[in-house]
Coordinates of C-alpha atoms in Angstrom, one line a residue:
X1 CA 55.5 135.0 77.0
X2 CA 53.1 133.2 79.8
X3 CA 50.2 130.7 80.0
X4 CA 47.9 133.4 80.4
X5 CA 48.1 134.8 76.9
X6 CA 44.9 137.1 76.3
X7 CA 42.3 135.8 73.8
X8 CA 41.1 138.0 71.2
X9 CA 38.2 137.6 69.1
X10 CA 38.8 136.5 65.6
X11 CA 38.6 139.7 63.2
X12 CA 35.7 140.2 61.0
X13 CA 35.8 142.3 57.6
X14 CA 34.0 145.1 57.7
X15 CA 31.6 145.4 54.9
X16 CA 32.8 147.4 51.6
X17 CA 31.5 150.4 50.8
X18 CA 30.4 151.7 47.3
X19 CA 31.7 154.9 45.6
X20 CA 28.3 156.5 46.9
X21 CA 29.4 155.4 50.7
X22 CA 26.7 152.8 51.0
X23 CA 27.8 149.4 52.4
X24 CA 27.8 146.2 50.1
X25 CA 28.1 142.5 51.0
X26 CA 31.0 141.9 48.8
X27 CA 34.5 141.8 49.9
X28 CA 36.9 144.0 49.0
X29 CA 39.5 141.7 47.7
X30 CA 38.1 138.0 47.3
X31 CA 41.2 136.1 45.9
X32 CA 43.1 137.4 48.6
X33 CA 40.9 136.7 51.3
X34 CA 40.2 133.2 49.7
X35 CA 44.1 132.6 49.6
X36 CA 44.4 133.9 53.7
X37 CA 41.5 131.2 54.4
X38 CA 43.5 128.1 52.2
X39 CA 46.4 129.1 54.4
X40 CA 44.8 129.0 57.7
X41 CA 43.1 125.7 57.0
X42 CA 46.7 124.2 55.6
X43 CA 48.4 125.6 59.0
X44 CA 45.2 124.2 61.1
X45 CA 45.9 120.5 59.2
X46 CA 49.6 120.9 59.7
X47 CA 49.5 121.5 63.3
X48 CA 47.2 118.8 64.1
X49 CA 49.3 116.3 61.9
X50 CA 52.3 117.2 63.7
X51 CA 50.8 117.3 67.3
X52 CA 49.4 113.6 66.7
X53 CA 52.8 112.2 66.0
X54 CA 54.0 113.5 69.6
X55 CA 53.5 111.1 72.6
X56 CA 53.6 112.5 75.8
X57 CA 56.5 110.8 77.2
X58 CA 58.7 112.4 74.3
X59 CA 57.9 115.8 76.1
X60 CA 58.1 115.1 79.5
X61 CA 54.4 114.9 80.2
X62 CA 52.2 112.0 82.0
X63 CA 50.6 109.5 79.5
X64 CA 47.5 110.0 81.1
X65 CA 44.2 108.0 80.7
X66 CA 41.7 107.2 78.0
X67 CA 43.0 109.2 75.1
X68 CA 40.7 109.2 72.3
X69 CA 43.2 110.6 69.6
X70 CA 46.9 109.6 69.2
X71 CA 49.7 112.1 70.3
X72 CA 49.3 115.3 72.3
X73 CA 46.1 116.9 73.2
X74 CA 45.4 120.8 72.1
X75 CA 45.8 121.6 75.5
X76 CA 49.1 120.3 76.2
X77 CA 50.4 121.7 73.2
X78 CA 49.3 125.2 74.5
X79 CA 50.6 124.1 77.8
X80 CA 54.3 123.4 76.4
X81 CA 54.2 126.2 74.0
X82 CA 52.7 128.6 77.1
X83 CA 49.7 130.1 75.1
X84 CA 45.9 130.1 76.0
X85 CA 44.3 126.8 75.4
X86 CA 41.3 128.7 73.9
X87 CA 43.9 130.6 71.4
X88 CA 45.4 127.5 70.3
X89 CA 42.1 125.8 69.6
X90 CA 40.9 128.4 67.6
X91 CA 44.4 128.0 65.6
X92 CA 43.5 124.5 64.9
X93 CA 40.1 125.3 63.6
X94 CA 41.5 128.1 61.1
X95 CA 39.8 131.0 62.7
X96 CA 41.1 134.4 61.4
X97 CA 43.8 135.2 64.4
X98 CA 46.8 136.8 64.3
X99 CA 50.2 134.5 65.1
X100 CA 53.5 136.5 66.1
X101 CA 56.7 135.3 65.5
X102 CA 57.4 134.6 68.8
X103 CA 54.3 132.4 69.4
X104 CA 54.9 130.6 66.1
X105 CA 58.7 130.0 67.4
X106 CA 57.0 128.3 70.9
X107 CA 54.7 126.6 68.9
X108 CA 57.5 124.9 66.6
X109 CA 59.5 124.0 69.9
X110 CA 56.7 122.5 71.3
X111 CA 55.7 120.0 68.4
X112 CA 59.7 119.3 67.8
X113 CA 59.2 120.6 64.4
X114 CA 62.5 120.1 62.0
X115 CA 64.1 122.8 60.2
X116 CA 62.2 122.1 56.9
X117 CA 58.7 121.6 58.9
X118 CA 59.6 125.0 60.8
X119 CA 60.0 126.9 57.8
X120 CA 56.7 125.6 56.4
X121 CA 54.8 126.7 59.5
X122 CA 56.2 130.2 59.6
X123 CA 55.2 130.6 55.9
X124 CA 51.7 129.3 56.4
X125 CA 51.3 131.4 59.6
X126 CA 52.6 134.5 57.6
X127 CA 55.2 135.6 60.0
X128 CA 58.9 136.0 60.2
X129 CA 60.8 133.7 62.1
X130 CA 62.6 135.3 64.9
X131 CA 65.5 132.5 64.9
X132 CA 65.9 131.7 61.1
X133 CA 69.4 130.5 61.3
X134 CA 68.9 127.6 63.9
X135 CA 69.7 123.9 63.0
X136 CA 66.5 122.1 64.4
X137 CA 64.9 124.0 67.4
X138 CA 63.0 121.0 68.2
X139 CA 66.3 119.4 68.9
X140 CA 66.8 118.9 72.9
X141 CA 70.2 120.4 74.2
X142 CA 70.6 116.9 75.7
X143 CA 70.8 115.4 72.0
X144 CA 73.3 117.8 71.1
X145 CA 75.5 117.3 73.9
X146 CA 74.8 113.1 73.5
X147 CA 76.1 113.9 69.9
X148 CA 79.2 115.8 71.1
X149 CA 79.9 112.8 74.0
X150 CA 80.0 110.1 71.4
X151 CA 82.9 111.2 69.7
X152 CA 85.4 110.3 68.1
X153 CA 82.3 108.2 67.0
X154 CA 80.5 109.6 64.1
X155 CA 77.0 110.5 65.0
X156 CA 73.9 112.5 63.6
X157 CA 70.4 113.0 63.9
X158 CA 68.7 112.1 60.4
X159 CA 64.8 112.5 60.2
X160 CA 62.5 110.3 57.8
X161 CA 63.1 112.6 54.9
X162 CA 66.8 111.9 55.1
X163 CA 67.6 115.6 56.2
X164 CA 70.7 116.1 58.6
X165 CA 69.3 118.1 61.1
X166 CA 72.3 117.9 63.6
X167 CA 75.7 116.3 63.6
X168 CA 79.2 116.1 65.6
X169 CA 82.5 117.1 64.2
X170 CA 83.7 113.6 62.9
X171 CA 80.5 112.9 61.3
X172 CA 80.6 116.3 59.7
X173 CA 83.8 115.3 58.2
X174 CA 83.0 111.5 57.4
X175 CA 82.8 112.3 53.8
X176 CA 82.9 115.8 52.7
X177 CA 82.8 119.1 54.7
X178 CA 78.9 119.6 55.7
X179 CA 79.7 123.2 57.6
X180 CA 80.5 124.4 54.1
X181 CA 77.1 123.3 52.7
X182 CA 73.9 125.1 52.5
X183 CA 71.3 123.5 55.2
X184 CA 69.1 122.5 52.4
X185 CA 72.2 120.3 50.9
X186 CA 72.4 118.8 54.1
X187 CA 70.2 115.7 53.0
X188 CA 71.6 112.1 52.4
X189 CA 69.8 111.4 49.5
X190 CA 70.8 114.7 47.9
X191 CA 74.4 114.1 48.6
X192 CA 74.2 110.3 47.5
X193 CA 72.6 111.1 44.4
X194 CA 74.0 114.3 43.6
X195 CA 77.2 115.5 45.0
X196 CA 80.4 114.2 43.3
X197 CA 82.6 113.7 46.5
X198 CA 79.6 111.4 48.0
X199 CA 79.7 109.7 44.4
X200 CA 83.5 109.2 44.6
X201 CA 83.9 108.3 48.3
X202 CA 80.6 106.5 49.2
X203 CA 81.7 102.9 48.7
X204 CA 79.3 100.3 47.4
X205 CA 77.2 103.3 46.2
X206 CA 74.9 101.4 43.9
X207 CA 73.7 99.3 46.6
X208 CA 73.2 102.0 49.0
X209 CA 71.4 104.7 46.7
X210 CA 68.9 101.9 45.6
X211 CA 68.1 100.7 49.4
X212 CA 67.8 104.6 50.3
X213 CA 65.3 105.5 47.3
X214 CA 63.1 102.5 48.3
X215 CA 63.2 103.4 51.9
X216 CA 62.2 107.2 50.8
X217 CA 59.5 105.8 48.9
X218 CA 58.1 103.8 51.9
X219 CA 58.3 106.7 54.0
X220 CA 56.7 109.4 51.6
X221 CA 53.5 107.2 51.7
X222 CA 52.9 108.9 54.7
X223 CA 53.5 112.5 53.6
X224 CA 52.3 112.7 50.3
X225 CA 50.7 116.3 50.6
X226 CA 53.4 117.7 52.9
X227 CA 55.2 120.3 50.7
X228 CA 58.8 119.5 51.9
X229 CA 58.7 115.9 50.9
X230 CA 57.1 116.8 47.2
X231 CA 60.0 119.8 46.9
X232 CA 62.6 116.9 47.6
X233 CA 61.1 114.5 45.1
X234 CA 60.7 117.1 42.2
X235 CA 64.3 118.2 43.0
X236 CA 66.0 114.8 43.2
X237 CA 63.9 113.8 39.6
X238 CA 65.2 117.2 38.0
X239 CA 68.7 116.6 39.2
X240 CA 69.3 112.8 39.3
X241 CA 69.0 110.2 36.3
X242 CA 70.3 107.6 38.9
X243 CA 67.2 108.4 41.3
X244 CA 64.7 108.8 38.4
X245 CA 65.4 105.2 37.4
X246 CA 65.1 103.8 41.2
X247 CA 62.2 105.6 41.9
X248 CA 60.1 104.4 38.6
X249 CA 61.2 100.8 40.1
X250 CA 58.7 101.4 42.9
X251 CA 60.4 99.5 45.3
X252 CA 59.7 99.9 48.9
X253 CA 62.5 97.6 50.4
X254 CA 63.2 98.4 54.2
X255 CA 67.1 97.9 54.6
X256 CA 68.8 95.5 56.8
X257 CA 71.5 96.5 58.7
X258 CA 75.0 96.3 56.8
X259 CA 78.6 97.5 56.6
X260 CA 78.9 101.0 55.4
X261 CA 82.3 102.0 53.9
X262 CA 83.7 105.2 53.1
X263 CA 86.9 106.6 51.7
X264 CA 87.7 109.6 53.6
X265 CA 90.1 111.7 51.9
X266 CA 92.3 112.6 54.9
X267 CA 92.7 109.1 56.7
X268 CA 91.4 106.4 54.0
X269 CA 88.8 103.8 53.8
X270 CA 86.8 103.6 56.9
X271 CA 84.1 100.5 57.5
X272 CA 81.4 101.2 60.0
X273 CA 78.4 99.3 61.6
X274 CA 75.8 101.4 62.7
X275 CA 72.8 102.0 65.1
X276 CA 69.7 103.8 64.8
X277 CA 68.3 105.3 68.0
X278 CA 64.8 106.7 67.6
X279 CA 64.1 110.0 69.4
X280 CA 60.3 109.4 68.8
X281 CA 57.8 107.2 66.6
X282 CA 60.0 105.3 64.3
X283 CA 58.7 107.4 61.3
X284 CA 60.5 110.7 63.3
X285 CA 64.2 111.8 63.7
X286 CA 66.6 109.2 64.8
X287 CA 70.4 109.2 66.0
X288 CA 72.4 107.4 63.7
X289 CA 75.9 106.3 65.4
X290 CA 78.7 104.5 63.3
X291 CA 80.8 101.8 65.2
X292 CA 84.2 100.6 63.6
X293 CA 84.3 97.3 62.3
X294 CA 87.8 96.8 62.5
X295 CA 90.9 98.2 64.5
X296 CA 92.2 99.7 61.0
X297 CA 89.4 101.8 61.1
X298 CA 89.3 102.8 64.7
X299 CA 92.6 103.7 64.3
X300 CA 91.8 105.7 61.4
X301 CA 88.8 107.4 63.0
X302 CA 90.9 108.3 66.1
X303 CA 93.0 110.0 63.4
X304 CA 90.1 111.9 61.8
X305 CA 88.8 113.0 65.3
X306 CA 92.1 114.4 66.2
X307 CA 92.2 116.4 62.9
X308 CA 88.5 117.9 63.1
X309 CA 89.0 118.7 66.9
X310 CA 92.4 120.6 66.3
X311 CA 94.5 118.0 68.5
X312 CA 96.8 116.6 65.6
X313 CA 100.4 117.1 65.9

């Protein structure tokens, strides 16, 4: 795929014909046409919202001068995705054009979409994802390498919806085995409120889930119309009475840094301080790194790392 992607004019529906063969002005399938137009408009709005949240420096572009809108320009997204500027402009104008799986993949990468956002893009575009099993296509190789290099410290990339989009081996076994979970279940809110192992092993759980619910409510104010956020909220409300109770409190606390403690089934109690390293705007993804607060945790963490890396005697 090159930057010289050919531009095709928007398609138009030929007039339908009556049984006598005469042309009529009525479309053949009004409901289908209306649904398709609605998806195109939703896709256009979604792309604009994702484009506006990314700063040029996040994708290695110079900031430039006199930016009239936040985030990237359309031509910059087209450049990053290696598609034509006019074609991409038409896409954000909800024109009736076709989007291939390969082009949608390139746009998802250019806009640094997480797993749920990527699925939403392909659904709206009406095309198949050529790489449906990628954990987080927007995650750069350098960030993944950093997660690995941070071992034995547990580290993960978490977005504002609390999806765990990437993690290293020690984080993956900190409370339970994340590798055996479905991707949709790798969400800290879902685990903290519904998973029996997390309920048992998350020390100070009551305080933590209250803070998580409050922060989730504060973050959701910026994403009220987004399907992935609404779906997670509905799922939590249906599965967890604890969540329903805390959600109804309407707290929007921003949690301060505090010690997190977990009862690991293989090495015992672990206590951590934690650090957030933002990968973009503060409402976006962040690297969360856990640092032992005492020598006992440091020793036990080294044992856990040896177990998950296969170095244990």
